[in-house]
């Protein structure tokens, strides 16, 4: 029952996770021995931890039944191991001297699935991270949340169709940027690559977000100043069209409060906290532009040949970057796929 | 992947440490000096001090510096600004910008970030010469974009790198006025740690 439910969800939305959550935990070889007398186990563990600690493997238990983990396999021969322990001041007479080499988890497992595998090899501590668990089992969103994500993607699809039908763009690709805190569409974008090779839909949308903060570098729209929310990030023609098609959706950004050195503000900063809905997988340039912009999540419908969020690489999981966002794919996949034929 | 497709990498210089100094012609040194002048202009305008110029047949066709704070757009790096100028130049002179880009030599004070590296490689610019490495966002230091896109672009770095790095340090000492306070603090410690380890 729960299995059937999950399969259905995978068809609707699928997280693109970092490799270290998907792959098996890396292993390392260690020397182990058996303890002669069960009663001395706690003494052996205590003495060994004092004389031969293994700081790299603190995620592992030292004991597996009567077996004890001695040290990470190095260039010692099995018969030299006791000699080495002795030289560190450990009383080897408590051990059987039946040294074996086994593989154990090199680092702490990150998910339950990873833990189940390495725990069989050697007992392993595991602190389950509820959020990571939800991500890795694709149970982060409930049904109503999926519907909401689909709705925003449908707007992105509409933006893509509009740009193509009005001959604004050669390709139908659409992007919608949402502020989930106020559940409102902040900015839209469609690709205008015939005008400028870097004007991909996500780049345009990012620039349109900037306009809601009194910035922006590319084409400006007429400002509608009468509304409570700032509509500078949305093309007026598209606004009218989308309002008709999606009467249930709110449009506009929180009003930007001026920032200066002396007067820090709580207003929006770049795309911090925003969610991006893109009909197509962003390329490496756009994926990194979204990192720079500090977005919270990126949802895309279909993969692209030059995609930087799953196809060619996973820019959002590069360890050394100072910001990371979550990525989900397959949202309204079929409809995004069909945009090719518009 | 087929090993044969690694060809693009042959054109790319091997990783150069920031202390390495590459040999430039007097012409190239002049262009780098120009890029440095724009980096300094950025610093004077509370922008991350990165300066860039695009050279076409020994003629400077585009100049730019970081404009992220001014435009509130994190994509307005010096390189992206120069790209826009080349597109406009090509339009005004009824030229095909892709042909122009193929003959462009880029001079930039800091290694292009992942975004800009991808953009420059896709535009097939002829070469990129940079000053110091970009430890936070670098398109080869942090994540090797060339490994994936196999560009024709020749990339070399390390010229006046300590000077370029010092400009960045000067900026982060003064802190980015546009970032919320907590982020500024986080950013600053990031930079301190990373740059000290250079
Ligand atoms: Zn792109
Ligand atoms: Zn850049």
Coordinates of C-alpha atoms and ligand atoms in Angstrom, one line a residue:
Chain A
X1 CA 0.0 0.0 0.0
X2 CA 2.6 2.5 1.1
X3 CA 4.9 1.2 -1.7
X4 CA 2.2 1.9 -4.4
X5 CA 1.8 5.4 -3.0
X6 CA 5.5 6.1 -3.3
X7 CA 5.8 4.9 -6.9
X8 CA 3.0 7.3 -7.8
X9 CA 4.9 10.2 -6.1
X10 CA 8.1 9.4 -8.0
X11 CA 6.2 9.8 -11.2
X12 CA 5.1 13.3 -10.2
X13 CA 8.3 14.7 -8.6
X14 CA 11.7 13.4 -8.0
X15 CA 14.5 14.9 -5.9
X16 CA 18.0 15.2 -7.5
X17 CA 20.2 14.2 -4.6
X18 CA 23.9 14.5 -4.0
X19 CA 25.8 11.4 -4.9
X20 CA 26.8 10.8 -1.3
X21 CA 23.1 10.2 -0.4
X22 CA 22.5 7.9 -3.3
X23 CA 25.6 5.8 -3.4
X24 CA 26.6 3.1 -0.9
X25 CA 28.8 4.3 1.9
X26 CA 32.5 4.0 1.0
X27 CA 34.3 1.2 2.8
X28 CA 37.7 0.8 4.4
X29 CA 39.6 -2.4 5.4
X30 CA 40.4 -2.9 9.1
X31 CA 42.2 -5.5 11.2
X32 CA 39.9 -7.4 13.6
X33 CA 40.6 -10.1 16.2
X34 CA 38.6 -12.2 18.7
X35 CA 38.5 -11.7 22.4
X36 CA 39.5 -14.8 24.5
X37 CA 37.1 -14.3 27.4
X38 CA 33.7 -12.6 27.0
X39 CA 34.0 -11.2 30.5
X40 CA 37.0 -9.0 29.5
X41 CA 35.2 -7.3 26.6
X42 CA 34.7 -4.0 28.4
X43 CA 38.3 -4.0 29.7
X44 CA 39.7 -4.7 26.2
X45 CA 37.6 -1.9 24.7
X46 CA 38.7 0.5 27.3
X47 CA 42.4 -0.3 27.1
X48 CA 42.3 -0.4 23.3
X49 CA 40.5 3.0 23.1
X50 CA 43.2 4.4 25.3
X51 CA 46.2 2.9 23.6
X52 CA 45.0 2.7 20.0
X53 CA 42.2 5.1 19.3
X54 CA 40.8 5.4 15.7
X55 CA 39.7 9.0 15.3
X56 CA 38.7 8.3 11.7
X57 CA 36.2 5.7 12.6
X58 CA 34.3 7.1 15.6
X59 CA 31.0 6.2 13.8
X60 CA 31.8 2.5 14.4
X61 CA 31.4 0.4 17.5
X62 CA 34.6 -1.2 18.5
X63 CA 32.9 -4.6 19.2
X64 CA 30.9 -7.0 17.1
X65 CA 29.9 -10.0 19.3
X66 CA 33.3 -11.4 20.4
X67 CA 35.2 -9.6 17.6
X68 CA 37.1 -6.4 18.2
X69 CA 38.2 -3.8 15.7
X70 CA 41.9 -3.2 16.2
X71 CA 43.1 -0.7 13.6
X72 CA 42.7 0.5 10.0
X73 CA 44.6 -1.9 7.7
X74 CA 48.0 -0.5 6.9
X75 CA 51.1 -2.2 5.5
X76 CA 51.5 -4.4 8.6
X77 CA 51.3 -8.2 8.0
X78 CA 48.6 -9.9 10.0
X79 CA 51.2 -11.6 12.3
X80 CA 52.8 -8.2 13.0
X81 CA 49.6 -6.6 14.3
X82 CA 50.0 -7.9 17.9
X83 CA 53.5 -6.7 17.9
X84 CA 52.3 -3.2 17.0
X85 CA 49.5 -3.2 19.6
X86 CA 52.1 -4.3 22.2
X87 CA 54.4 -1.4 21.3
X88 CA 51.5 0.9 22.0
X89 CA 51.1 -0.5 25.5
X90 CA 48.2 -2.8 24.9
X91 CA 47.9 -6.2 26.7
X92 CA 47.6 -8.6 23.7
X93 CA 47.2 -11.7 25.9
X94 CA 43.5 -10.9 26.1
X95 CA 43.1 -11.6 22.3
X96 CA 43.1 -14.8 20.3
X97 CA 45.6 -13.6 17.7
X98 CA 43.3 -14.7 14.8
X99 CA 43.7 -11.5 12.9
X100 CA 41.3 -11.0 10.0
X101 CA 40.8 -8.2 7.5
X102 CA 37.2 -7.0 7.1
X103 CA 35.6 -4.1 5.2
X104 CA 33.6 -1.5 7.3
X105 CA 32.0 1.9 6.7
X106 CA 34.7 4.5 6.1
X107 CA 32.4 7.4 7.0
X108 CA 29.1 7.7 8.9
X109 CA 26.2 6.6 6.7
X110 CA 23.8 9.5 5.9
X111 CA 20.5 7.6 5.2
X112 CA 18.7 4.6 6.7
X113 CA 19.3 2.6 3.6
X114 CA 23.0 3.3 3.7
X115 CA 23.1 2.5 7.4
X116 CA 21.3 -0.8 6.9
X117 CA 23.9 -2.0 4.5
X118 CA 27.1 -1.0 6.4
X119 CA 25.6 -2.0 9.8
X120 CA 25.6 -5.6 8.6
X121 CA 29.4 -5.4 7.9
X122 CA 30.2 -3.9 11.3
X123 CA 27.9 -2.2 13.9
X124 CA 27.7 1.4 13.1
X125 CA 26.2 4.4 14.9
X126 CA 23.6 6.3 13.0
X127 CA 21.8 9.6 13.7
X128 CA 18.9 9.8 11.4
X129 CA 18.3 13.2 9.9
X130 CA 14.5 13.4 9.5
X131 CA 14.8 16.0 6.7
X132 CA 17.4 14.0 4.7
X133 CA 15.3 10.9 5.2
X134 CA 12.3 12.6 3.7
X135 CA 14.3 13.8 0.8
X136 CA 16.0 10.5 0.1
X137 CA 12.8 8.5 0.3
X138 CA 10.9 11.2 -1.7
X139 CA 8.3 11.8 1.0
X140 CA 9.1 15.5 1.6
X141 CA 5.9 16.8 0.0
X142 CA 2.3 15.8 0.7
X143 CA -0.4 15.7 -1.9
X144 CA -1.6 19.3 -1.5
X145 CA 2.0 20.5 -1.7
X146 CA 2.6 18.6 -4.9
X147 CA -0.6 20.2 -6.4
X148 CA 0.8 23.6 -5.5
X149 CA 4.1 22.9 -7.1
X150 CA 2.3 21.6 -10.2
X151 CA 0.2 24.8 -10.3
X152 CA 3.3 27.0 -10.4
X153 CA 4.9 24.8 -13.1
X154 CA 1.7 25.2 -15.1
X155 CA 2.3 28.9 -15.0
X156 CA 5.9 28.4 -16.2
X157 CA 4.5 26.3 -19.1
X158 CA 2.0 29.1 -19.9
X159 CA 4.9 31.6 -19.9
X160 CA 6.8 29.3 -22.3
X161 CA 3.8 29.0 -24.6
X162 CA 3.2 32.7 -24.6
X163 CA 6.8 33.6 -25.5
X164 CA 6.7 31.2 -28.5
X165 CA 3.3 32.1 -29.7
X166 CA 4.1 35.8 -29.6
X167 CA 7.4 35.1 -31.4
X168 CA 9.3 36.6 -28.5
X169 CA 11.4 33.5 -28.3
X170 CA 12.5 30.7 -30.7
X171 CA 12.4 28.2 -27.9
X172 CA 9.5 27.7 -25.5
X173 CA 11.1 27.7 -22.1
X174 CA 9.5 29.3 -19.1
X175 CA 10.6 30.1 -15.6
X176 CA 8.5 31.2 -12.6
X177 CA 10.1 32.5 -9.3
X178 CA 7.9 32.2 -6.2
X179 CA 8.2 33.6 -2.8
X180 CA 6.8 30.7 -0.8
X181 CA 6.6 32.8 2.4
X182 CA 3.8 34.9 0.9
X183 CA 2.8 32.3 -1.7
X184 CA 3.2 34.8 -4.5
X185 CA 4.8 34.8 -8.0
X186 CA 7.7 37.3 -7.8
X187 CA 9.1 37.2 -11.3
X188 CA 8.8 35.4 -14.7
X189 CA 11.3 34.7 -17.4
X190 CA 11.4 33.2 -20.9
X191 CA 14.4 32.6 -23.1
X192 CA 15.4 35.4 -25.5
X193 CA 18.6 33.7 -26.7
X194 CA 18.3 35.1 -30.3
X195 CA 18.7 38.5 -28.7
X196 CA 21.6 37.6 -26.5
X197 CA 23.1 34.1 -26.1
X198 CA 23.1 34.4 -22.2
X199 CA 19.5 35.5 -22.0
X200 CA 18.3 32.0 -20.9
X201 CA 14.9 32.0 -19.1
X202 CA 16.4 31.6 -15.6
X203 CA 18.8 34.5 -16.2
X204 CA 15.9 36.7 -17.3
X205 CA 13.8 35.7 -14.3
X206 CA 16.7 36.5 -11.9
X207 CA 17.1 39.9 -13.5
X208 CA 13.3 40.4 -13.1
X209 CA 13.6 39.6 -9.4
X210 CA 16.3 42.3 -9.2
X211 CA 13.8 44.8 -10.6
X212 CA 11.5 44.2 -7.7
X213 CA 14.4 45.4 -5.5
X214 CA 15.0 48.6 -7.5
X215 CA 17.7 46.8 -9.5
X216 CA 18.0 44.8 -12.7
X217 CA 20.2 45.2 -15.7
X218 CA 18.1 44.2 -18.7
X219 CA 14.8 45.4 -20.2
X220 CA 12.5 47.3 -17.9
X221 CA 8.7 46.9 -17.8
X222 CA 6.3 49.6 -16.9
X223 CA 5.8 49.7 -13.2
X224 CA 2.4 49.1 -11.7
X225 CA 2.7 51.0 -8.5
X226 CA -0.8 50.8 -7.3
X227 CA -0.7 47.3 -6.1
X228 CA 0.2 46.2 -2.6
X229 CA 2.9 43.8 -4.0
X230 CA 5.6 44.8 -6.4
X231 CA 4.9 43.7 -9.9
X232 CA 8.1 44.9 -11.6
X233 CA 9.3 41.4 -12.1
X234 CA 6.3 40.4 -14.3
X235 CA 5.7 41.5 -17.9
X236 CA 2.4 43.5 -17.8
X237 CA 0.9 41.6 -20.8
X238 CA 1.8 38.3 -19.3
X239 CA 0.3 39.5 -16.0
X240 CA -3.0 40.2 -17.5
X241 CA -3.0 36.8 -19.3
X242 CA -2.0 34.8 -16.3
X243 CA -4.4 36.6 -13.9
X244 CA -7.2 35.4 -16.2
X245 CA -5.9 31.9 -16.5
X246 CA -4.9 31.4 -12.9
X247 CA -7.3 33.5 -10.7
X248 CA -6.3 31.6 -7.6
X249 CA -2.7 32.7 -7.8
X250 CA -1.1 35.8 -6.2
X251 CA 1.4 37.9 -8.1
X252 CA 4.1 40.3 -6.9
X253 CA 7.0 40.6 -4.6
X254 CA 7.1 41.9 -1.0
X255 CA 7.9 45.6 -1.2
X256 CA 11.6 46.2 -1.1
X257 CA 13.0 48.3 1.7
X258 CA 16.0 50.4 0.7
X259 CA 19.3 49.1 1.9
X260 CA 22.2 51.2 2.8
X261 CA 25.4 50.6 4.8
X262 CA 24.0 52.3 7.9
X263 CA 20.4 51.0 7.7
X264 CA 20.2 47.2 7.3
X265 CA 16.8 46.0 6.2
X266 CA 14.7 42.9 6.5
X267 CA 13.5 43.2 2.9
X268 CA 14.4 40.6 0.2
X269 CA 18.0 40.0 -0.6
X270 CA 18.7 38.6 -4.1
X271 CA 16.5 35.4 -4.4
X272 CA 17.0 34.2 -0.9
X273 CA 14.2 31.9 0.2
X274 CA 12.6 31.9 -3.3
X275 CA 11.6 28.8 -5.3
X276 CA 12.2 28.4 -9.0
X277 CA 9.9 26.5 -11.4
X278 CA 11.6 26.0 -14.8
X279 CA 10.0 24.0 -17.6
X280 CA 13.5 22.8 -18.6
X281 CA 16.6 21.8 -16.6
X282 CA 18.9 24.9 -16.2
X283 CA 22.3 24.8 -17.9
X284 CA 25.5 25.1 -15.9
X285 CA 25.6 28.9 -16.3
X286 CA 22.0 29.3 -15.1
X287 CA 22.4 26.7 -12.3
X288 CA 25.3 28.6 -10.9
X289 CA 23.5 31.9 -11.4
X290 CA 20.8 30.4 -9.1
X291 CA 23.5 29.5 -6.6
X292 CA 24.8 33.1 -6.6
X293 CA 21.2 34.2 -6.2
X294 CA 20.7 32.0 -3.1
X295 CA 17.4 30.4 -4.2
X296 CA 15.9 27.8 -1.9
X297 CA 14.6 25.2 -4.4
X298 CA 14.6 24.5 -8.1
X299 CA 11.8 22.4 -9.7
X300 CA 12.1 21.5 -13.4
X301 CA 10.0 19.5 -15.8
X302 CA 12.4 17.9 -18.3
X303 CA 16.0 17.2 -18.5
X304 CA 18.1 19.0 -21.1
X305 CA 21.3 17.9 -22.9
X306 CA 23.3 20.7 -21.4
X307 CA 21.6 20.5 -18.0
X308 CA 23.7 21.3 -14.9
X309 CA 21.2 19.9 -12.4
X310 CA 21.4 16.2 -13.0
X311 CA 22.3 15.6 -16.6
X312 CA 25.9 16.8 -17.1
X313 CA 26.6 17.5 -13.4
X314 CA 24.9 18.6 -10.2
X315 CA 25.9 22.2 -9.6
X316 CA 23.7 22.3 -6.5
X317 CA 25.7 19.6 -4.7
X318 CA 29.2 21.0 -5.2
X319 CA 30.6 20.7 -1.7
X320 CA 32.9 23.7 -1.6
X321 CA 30.2 26.2 -2.6
X322 CA 28.8 28.4 0.2
X323 CA 25.2 28.0 -0.8
X324 CA 23.2 24.9 -1.8
X325 CA 19.6 24.6 -3.0
X326 CA 17.4 21.5 -3.4
X327 CA 16.4 20.3 -6.9
X328 CA 13.4 18.3 -7.9
X329 CA 12.5 17.1 -11.4
X330 CA 9.7 15.4 -13.3
X331 CA 7.2 18.1 -12.3
X332 CA 4.6 18.2 -15.1
X333 CA 7.1 16.3 -17.2
X334 CA 4.8 15.4 -20.0
X335 CA 3.5 18.9 -20.5
X336 CA 7.0 20.4 -20.4
X337 CA 8.1 17.7 -22.9
X338 CA 5.3 18.7 -25.3
X339 CA 6.5 22.3 -25.4
X340 CA 8.9 21.3 -28.1
X341 CA 6.0 20.9 -30.5
X342 CA 4.3 24.2 -29.8
Chain B
X1 CA 32.6 8.5 -21.8
X2 CA 35.0 8.0 -24.7
X3 CA 38.5 8.9 -23.7
X4 CA 39.0 10.5 -27.2
X5 CA 36.6 13.3 -26.2
X6 CA 39.1 14.5 -23.7
X7 CA 40.9 16.3 -26.5
X8 CA 39.6 19.7 -25.4
X9 CA 41.7 19.4 -22.3
X10 CA 44.9 19.3 -24.2
X11 CA 44.3 23.0 -25.1
X12 CA 43.8 23.8 -21.5
X13 CA 46.8 24.6 -19.3
X14 CA 47.2 22.4 -16.3
X15 CA 46.1 23.9 -12.9
X16 CA 48.2 26.8 -12.0
X17 CA 48.7 27.7 -8.3
X18 CA 47.9 31.2 -7.4
X19 CA 51.6 31.9 -6.6
X20 CA 52.6 30.9 -10.1
X21 CA 53.4 33.8 -12.4
X22 CA 52.7 33.3 -16.0
X23 CA 54.6 35.0 -18.8
X24 CA 52.6 37.6 -20.7
X25 CA 53.6 39.7 -23.6
X26 CA 53.8 43.5 -23.1
X27 CA 50.4 43.7 -24.9
X28 CA 48.8 41.2 -22.6
X29 CA 50.3 43.0 -19.6
X30 CA 48.8 46.2 -20.8
X31 CA 45.3 44.5 -21.1
X32 CA 45.7 43.0 -17.6
X33 CA 46.6 46.4 -16.2
X34 CA 43.4 47.7 -17.8
X35 CA 41.4 44.9 -16.2
X36 CA 43.0 45.8 -12.8
X37 CA 41.9 49.4 -13.2
X38 CA 38.2 48.2 -13.5
X39 CA 38.7 46.0 -10.4
X40 CA 39.8 49.0 -8.5
X41 CA 36.8 51.0 -9.8
X42 CA 34.6 48.2 -8.5
X43 CA 36.2 48.4 -5.1
X44 CA 35.6 52.1 -5.0
X45 CA 31.9 51.4 -5.7
X46 CA 31.4 48.8 -2.9
X47 CA 31.4 46.0 -5.4
X48 CA 33.4 42.8 -5.3
X49 CA 36.7 44.0 -7.0
X50 CA 36.8 42.0 -10.3
X51 CA 37.6 43.8 -13.5
X52 CA 37.5 42.4 -17.0
X53 CA 38.2 43.4 -20.6
X54 CA 37.4 41.6 -23.9
X55 CA 40.0 42.1 -26.6
X56 CA 39.4 41.5 -30.3
X57 CA 42.3 41.6 -32.7
X58 CA 44.2 43.7 -30.2
X59 CA 41.4 46.2 -29.8
X60 CA 39.4 46.5 -26.6
X61 CA 35.8 45.9 -27.4
X62 CA 34.3 45.6 -23.9
X63 CA 35.2 46.6 -20.4
X64 CA 33.4 45.7 -17.2
X65 CA 33.5 45.2 -13.5
X66 CA 31.3 43.6 -11.0
X67 CA 27.9 45.3 -10.7
X68 CA 26.1 42.9 -8.4
X69 CA 25.2 45.3 -5.6
X70 CA 24.3 48.1 -7.9
X71 CA 21.9 45.9 -9.9
X72 CA 20.7 43.7 -7.1
X73 CA 21.4 40.8 -9.4
X74 CA 24.0 38.2 -8.5
X75 CA 24.6 37.5 -12.2
X76 CA 26.1 40.8 -13.0
X77 CA 29.7 39.7 -12.9
X78 CA 32.4 41.6 -14.9
X79 CA 32.5 38.9 -17.6
X80 CA 28.7 38.9 -18.1
X81 CA 28.7 42.7 -18.5
X82 CA 31.4 42.4 -21.2
X83 CA 29.4 39.7 -23.0
X84 CA 26.4 42.0 -23.2
X85 CA 28.7 44.7 -24.7
X86 CA 30.0 42.4 -27.4
X87 CA 26.4 41.4 -28.3
X88 CA 25.5 45.1 -28.6
X89 CA 28.6 45.9 -30.6
X90 CA 27.9 43.0 -33.0
X91 CA 24.3 44.2 -33.5
X92 CA 25.4 47.8 -34.1
X93 CA 28.0 46.7 -36.6
X94 CA 25.8 44.1 -38.2
X95 CA 28.2 41.3 -37.3
X96 CA 27.5 37.8 -36.1
X97 CA 28.4 37.8 -32.4
X98 CA 29.4 34.1 -32.4
X99 CA 32.1 34.9 -35.0
X100 CA 33.3 37.8 -32.8
X101 CA 33.4 35.7 -29.6
X102 CA 35.5 33.1 -31.3
X103 CA 38.3 35.7 -31.7
X104 CA 37.9 37.3 -28.2
X105 CA 40.7 37.2 -25.6
X106 CA 39.4 37.7 -22.1
X107 CA 41.5 39.4 -19.5
X108 CA 40.1 39.2 -16.0
X109 CA 41.6 39.9 -12.6
X110 CA 40.0 36.8 -10.9
X111 CA 39.4 33.3 -12.2
X112 CA 35.9 33.3 -13.8
X113 CA 33.3 31.6 -11.5
X114 CA 31.4 28.5 -12.6
X115 CA 28.6 30.6 -14.2
X116 CA 31.0 32.9 -16.2
X117 CA 33.3 30.0 -17.2
X118 CA 30.3 28.1 -18.6
X119 CA 29.1 31.2 -20.4
X120 CA 32.6 31.9 -21.9
X121 CA 33.1 28.3 -22.9
X122 CA 29.7 28.1 -24.6
X123 CA 30.6 31.3 -26.5
X124 CA 33.9 29.6 -27.6
X125 CA 36.0 32.6 -26.7
X126 CA 39.6 32.1 -27.8
X127 CA 41.4 32.6 -24.4
X128 CA 40.9 33.6 -20.8
X129 CA 43.8 35.1 -18.9
X130 CA 43.2 35.7 -15.2
X131 CA 45.0 37.0 -12.1
X132 CA 44.2 35.1 -8.9
X133 CA 42.3 31.9 -8.3
X134 CA 38.7 32.1 -7.2
X135 CA 38.5 29.9 -4.1
X136 CA 34.8 30.4 -3.5
X137 CA 33.2 30.0 -6.9
X138 CA 36.0 29.3 -9.4
X139 CA 35.1 27.5 -12.6
X140 CA 38.1 25.3 -12.3
X141 CA 39.3 25.7 -8.7
X142 CA 35.9 24.9 -7.0
X143 CA 34.3 22.9 -9.8
X144 CA 36.0 22.0 -13.1
X145 CA 33.6 23.3 -15.8
X146 CA 36.1 22.5 -18.6
X147 CA 36.1 18.9 -17.6
X148 CA 32.4 18.8 -18.6
X149 CA 32.1 21.3 -21.4
X150 CA 35.4 20.4 -23.1
X151 CA 35.9 23.9 -24.4
X152 CA 38.2 25.2 -27.2
X153 CA 39.1 28.1 -24.9
X154 CA 42.7 28.3 -23.7
X155 CA 42.8 29.2 -20.0
X156 CA 45.8 30.6 -18.1
X157 CA 46.1 32.2 -14.7
X158 CA 48.4 33.5 -12.1
X159 CA 49.5 36.9 -13.4
X160 CA 49.6 39.5 -10.5
X161 CA 47.6 37.0 -8.5
X162 CA 48.7 38.4 -5.1
X163 CA 47.6 41.9 -6.0
X164 CA 44.2 40.6 -7.3
X165 CA 43.7 38.6 -4.1
X166 CA 44.6 41.6 -2.0
X167 CA 41.9 43.6 -3.7
X168 CA 39.4 40.9 -2.7
X169 CA 40.7 40.9 0.8
X170 CA 40.3 44.7 1.0
X171 CA 36.7 44.4 -0.1
X172 CA 35.8 41.7 2.4
X173 CA 37.5 43.6 5.2
X174 CA 35.1 46.5 4.4
X175 CA 32.3 43.9 4.1
X176 CA 29.5 43.7 1.6
X177 CA 27.0 46.4 2.5
X178 CA 24.2 44.8 0.7
X179 CA 24.1 41.5 2.4
X180 CA 22.0 41.1 5.6
X181 CA 24.1 41.3 8.7
X182 CA 24.3 37.6 9.5
X183 CA 25.3 36.8 6.0
X184 CA 28.1 39.4 6.0
X185 CA 29.5 37.8 9.1
X186 CA 29.3 34.3 7.6
X187 CA 30.8 35.5 4.4
X188 CA 33.6 37.3 6.1
X189 CA 34.7 34.3 8.2
X190 CA 34.5 32.1 5.0
X191 CA 36.8 34.3 3.2
X192 CA 39.2 34.7 6.0
X193 CA 39.5 31.0 6.4
X194 CA 39.8 30.2 2.8
X195 CA 42.1 33.0 1.8
X196 CA 44.4 32.4 4.7
X197 CA 44.9 28.9 3.6
X198 CA 46.2 30.0 0.2
Ligands
LIG1 ZN1 21.0 28.4 -19.1
LIG2 ZN1 31.3 35.0 -12.6

